[in-house]
Amino acid sequence: MPSRCVSKQTLQRLPTYLSFLRTRSGEASKYVSATAIADALGMNQVVVRKDLASISTSGRPKVGYVREDLIQELERFLGYDNADDAILVGAGKLGRALLSFDGFPQYGLNILAAFDTDPAAANTRVGDKMVLPLEKLPDLCRRTKVRIGIITVPGEHAQQVCDLLIQSGILAIWNFANVHLEVPPGILVQNENMAVSLAILSNHLKERFSTK
């Protein structure tokens, strides 16, 4: 019986496995093993095996998993088979790039609309997404019962936007602003900090070349 409660580390790895499985096709790829996934992704075989066992019982010894079945199990566990609606605040360059990305639906995310305080941006479209004046946000949240908010505003405005989202019923925030957000208990914040990612890359290169 697979566990429905997995560690944060496992949860962060599962989308990587799903992306890999989606790239494989053809009769030769009907089955896939944890070992093959680990080798292809350069990961530890034991870790991959335990991760998959936590969400699936369909694996067979010496055979592995039926690829399509494992894809469906991963999609169900991650919630990708039931899209969550979201709104985005900040229709600048980053916000517009996210609005233009057509891959979100396959990861279970549907951006309903964007909001911005700039009169030049309001009441325009980015692809099929409408950019609305910020003052319309509470009403849309109330009508649609959307629960995910994406913040792509400059750091100095992020907390104010965060507060507005929470007041409007948002329960989970995907934060692209490079600032810490203060939120009450029960509100989930997922930070995407480019400075942290760059620091990890820089440190890796420094360690690599310092050993030569």
Short mmCIF file of C-alpha atoms in Angstrom, two decimals:
data_model
loop_
_atom_site.label_atom_id
_atom_site.label_comp_id
_atom_site.label_asym_id
_atom_site.label_seq_id
_atom_site.Cartn_x
_atom_site.Cartn_y
_atom_site.Cartn_z
CA MET A 1 0.00 0.00 0.00
CA PRO A 2 1.68 3.23 -1.06
CA SER A 3 1.99 6.03 1.46
CA ARG A 4 -0.07 9.15 0.69
CA CYS A 5 2.25 11.24 2.83
CA VAL A 6 5.73 11.70 1.39
CA SER A 7 8.67 13.86 2.37
CA LYS A 8 9.22 17.27 0.82
CA GLN A 9 12.39 15.92 -0.84
CA THR A 10 10.45 13.08 -2.47
CA LEU A 11 7.72 15.47 -3.59
CA GLN A 12 10.36 17.67 -5.25
CA ARG A 13 11.76 14.69 -7.17
CA LEU A 14 8.50 13.19 -8.44
CA PRO A 15 7.93 15.82 -11.19
CA THR A 16 11.42 15.04 -12.52
CA TYR A 17 10.51 11.36 -12.89
CA LEU A 18 7.25 12.30 -14.59
CA SER A 19 8.98 14.60 -17.09
CA PHE A 20 11.44 11.82 -17.95
CA LEU A 21 8.70 9.24 -18.43
CA ARG A 22 6.76 11.55 -20.72
CA THR A 23 9.74 11.84 -23.06
CA ARG A 24 9.91 8.09 -23.64
CA SER A 25 7.73 6.51 -26.29
CA GLY A 26 7.47 3.46 -28.48
CA GLU A 27 7.05 -0.25 -27.81
CA ALA A 28 10.58 -0.54 -26.39
CA SER A 29 9.54 1.85 -23.64
CA LYS A 30 6.41 0.00 -22.51
CA TYR A 31 8.14 -0.91 -19.27
CA VAL A 32 10.54 1.13 -17.20
CA SER A 33 12.44 0.27 -14.04
CA ALA A 34 13.54 2.42 -11.13
CA THR A 35 17.12 1.54 -12.08
CA ALA A 36 16.65 2.81 -15.65
CA ILE A 37 15.13 6.07 -14.37
CA ALA A 38 17.96 6.54 -11.87
CA ASP A 39 20.66 5.87 -14.48
CA ALA A 40 19.08 8.23 -17.02
CA LEU A 41 18.76 11.04 -14.48
CA GLY A 42 22.08 10.44 -12.72
CA MET A 43 20.34 9.71 -9.42
CA ASN A 44 20.72 7.13 -6.66
CA GLN A 45 18.83 3.94 -7.51
CA VAL A 46 17.73 3.31 -3.93
CA VAL A 47 16.30 6.82 -3.66
CA VAL A 48 14.33 6.48 -6.90
CA ARG A 49 13.04 3.03 -5.91
CA LYS A 50 11.82 4.30 -2.52
CA ASP A 51 10.25 7.39 -4.07
CA LEU A 52 8.24 5.35 -6.56
CA ALA A 53 7.24 2.77 -3.94
CA SER A 54 5.78 5.58 -1.83
CA ILE A 55 3.20 6.40 -4.51
CA SER A 56 2.76 3.15 -6.46
CA THR A 57 2.42 -0.60 -5.90
CA SER A 58 2.34 -1.52 -9.59
CA GLY A 59 6.06 -2.25 -9.95
CA ARG A 60 7.05 -5.88 -10.65
CA PRO A 61 10.41 -7.48 -9.82
CA LYS A 62 12.76 -7.76 -12.83
CA VAL A 63 10.14 -6.04 -15.01
CA GLY A 64 9.55 -2.66 -13.46
CA TYR A 65 6.53 -0.48 -14.12
CA VAL A 66 4.24 -0.15 -17.10
CA ARG A 67 5.30 3.32 -18.22
CA GLU A 68 1.83 4.67 -18.99
CA ASP A 69 0.45 3.33 -15.70
CA LEU A 70 3.26 4.95 -13.74
CA ILE A 71 2.69 8.25 -15.55
CA GLN A 72 -0.98 8.17 -14.54
CA GLU A 73 -0.11 7.33 -10.93
CA LEU A 74 2.36 10.20 -10.73
CA GLU A 75 -0.13 12.60 -12.32
CA ARG A 76 -2.84 11.59 -9.85
CA PHE A 77 -0.56 11.85 -6.84
CA LEU A 78 0.78 15.25 -7.89
CA GLY A 79 -2.71 16.49 -8.74
CA TYR A 80 -1.87 17.07 -12.38
CA ASP A 81 -5.00 15.22 -13.50
CA ASN A 82 -7.21 17.80 -11.79
CA ALA A 83 -6.13 21.32 -12.68
CA ASP A 84 -6.01 23.97 -9.95
CA ASP A 85 -6.94 27.51 -10.88
CA ALA A 86 -4.56 30.37 -10.06
CA ILE A 87 -4.26 34.11 -10.49
CA LEU A 88 -1.10 36.10 -11.15
CA VAL A 89 -0.23 39.57 -9.86
CA GLY A 90 2.40 41.55 -11.76
CA ALA A 91 2.18 41.66 -15.55
CA GLY A 92 5.75 42.79 -16.14
CA LYS A 93 8.32 40.82 -18.14
CA LEU A 94 8.42 37.84 -15.76
CA GLY A 95 4.67 37.79 -15.28
CA ARG A 96 4.05 37.92 -19.02
CA ALA A 97 6.55 35.12 -19.59
CA LEU A 98 4.65 32.93 -17.14
CA LEU A 99 1.32 33.87 -18.71
CA SER A 100 2.70 32.93 -22.14
CA PHE A 101 3.95 29.51 -20.97
CA ASP A 102 1.58 26.90 -22.36
CA GLY A 103 2.96 24.00 -20.31
CA PHE A 104 1.19 24.73 -17.02
CA PRO A 105 -1.97 22.71 -17.78
CA GLN A 106 0.01 19.48 -18.04
CA TYR A 107 1.25 20.20 -14.51
CA GLY A 108 -2.23 20.81 -13.16
CA LEU A 109 -2.20 24.62 -13.13
CA ASN A 110 -4.59 26.93 -14.94
CA ILE A 111 -3.96 30.68 -14.67
CA LEU A 112 -7.37 32.32 -14.87
CA ALA A 113 -6.21 35.93 -15.15
CA ALA A 114 -3.48 38.40 -14.23
CA PHE A 115 -3.65 41.69 -12.35
CA ASP A 116 -1.55 44.85 -12.45
CA THR A 117 -1.68 48.41 -11.13
CA ASP A 118 -0.23 49.88 -14.34
CA PRO A 119 -3.04 51.45 -16.40
CA ALA A 120 -1.11 50.61 -19.56
CA ALA A 121 -1.14 46.90 -18.69
CA ALA A 122 -4.69 46.66 -17.36
CA ASN A 123 -7.43 45.48 -19.71
CA THR A 124 -4.94 43.97 -22.15
CA ARG A 125 -4.31 40.34 -23.08
CA VAL A 126 -1.26 38.11 -22.92
CA GLY A 127 -2.14 35.21 -25.18
CA ASP A 128 -5.57 34.11 -24.01
CA LYS A 129 -5.10 35.54 -20.50
CA MET A 130 -6.70 38.82 -19.49
CA VAL A 131 -4.76 41.39 -17.44
CA LEU A 132 -7.16 43.20 -15.12
CA PRO A 133 -6.86 46.19 -12.77
CA LEU A 134 -5.71 45.10 -9.31
CA GLU A 135 -8.87 46.39 -7.64
CA LYS A 136 -10.86 43.66 -9.41
CA LEU A 137 -8.85 40.88 -7.72
CA PRO A 138 -10.99 40.37 -4.57
CA ASP A 139 -14.20 40.05 -6.57
CA LEU A 140 -12.74 37.51 -9.00
CA CYS A 141 -11.32 35.44 -6.13
CA ARG A 142 -14.69 35.47 -4.40
CA ARG A 143 -16.58 34.43 -7.55
CA THR A 144 -14.19 31.71 -8.71
CA LYS A 145 -12.99 30.47 -5.29
CA VAL A 146 -9.44 30.38 -6.67
CA ARG A 147 -6.92 29.35 -4.00
CA ILE A 148 -3.49 29.83 -5.63
CA GLY A 149 -1.83 33.20 -6.15
CA ILE A 150 1.37 33.88 -8.11
CA ILE A 151 3.41 36.96 -7.18
CA THR A 152 5.67 38.47 -9.86
CA VAL A 153 5.85 42.06 -8.63
CA PRO A 154 9.00 43.92 -7.47
CA GLY A 155 10.10 43.04 -3.95
CA GLU A 156 9.00 46.33 -2.40
CA HIS A 157 5.39 45.61 -3.37
CA ALA A 158 5.31 41.87 -2.66
CA GLN A 159 4.11 41.94 0.95
CA GLN A 160 1.25 44.29 0.12
CA VAL A 161 0.19 42.01 -2.73
CA CYS A 162 0.56 38.98 -0.46
CA ASP A 163 -1.74 40.56 2.13
CA LEU A 164 -4.34 41.34 -0.53
CA LEU A 165 -4.23 37.77 -1.84
CA ILE A 166 -4.75 36.31 1.63
CA GLN A 167 -7.59 38.73 2.38
CA SER A 168 -9.20 37.58 -0.87
CA GLY A 169 -9.13 33.92 0.13
CA ILE A 170 -5.86 32.71 -1.40
CA LEU A 171 -4.37 29.80 0.57
CA ALA A 172 -1.19 29.05 -1.40
CA ILE A 173 1.28 31.56 -2.84
CA TRP A 174 3.96 30.98 -5.47
CA ASN A 175 6.37 33.82 -4.78
CA PHE A 176 8.81 35.01 -7.45
CA ALA A 177 9.70 38.20 -5.56
CA ASN A 178 13.10 38.04 -3.91
CA VAL A 179 11.75 38.84 -0.43
CA HIS A 180 10.51 36.96 2.62
CA LEU A 181 6.74 37.12 3.00
CA GLU A 182 5.01 37.26 6.36
CA VAL A 183 1.90 35.08 6.31
CA PRO A 184 -0.47 33.74 8.98
CA PRO A 185 -0.57 30.04 9.94
CA GLY A 186 -2.21 27.84 7.34
CA ILE A 187 -0.96 29.81 4.33
CA LEU A 188 1.61 28.01 2.16
CA VAL A 189 4.34 30.02 0.45
CA GLN A 190 6.60 28.46 -2.17
CA ASN A 191 9.53 30.76 -2.94
CA GLU A 192 11.34 30.76 -6.28
CA ASN A 193 14.56 32.56 -5.42
CA MET A 194 16.86 33.01 -8.42
CA ALA A 195 19.63 34.36 -6.19
CA VAL A 196 19.70 31.07 -4.27
CA SER A 197 19.84 29.02 -7.48
CA LEU A 198 22.65 31.19 -8.84
CA ALA A 199 24.59 30.86 -5.57
CA ILE A 200 24.33 27.06 -5.79
CA LEU A 201 25.60 27.09 -9.39
CA SER A 202 28.45 29.46 -8.58
CA ASN A 203 29.49 27.47 -5.53
CA HIS A 204 29.44 24.24 -7.54
CA LEU A 205 31.72 25.73 -10.20
CA LYS A 206 34.03 27.18 -7.58
CA GLU A 207 34.39 23.80 -5.84
CA ARG A 208 34.90 22.01 -9.15
CA PHE A 209 37.69 24.26 -10.39
CA SER A 210 39.37 24.62 -6.99
CA THR A 211 40.12 20.89 -7.01
CA LYS A 212 42.00 21.08 -10.32
#
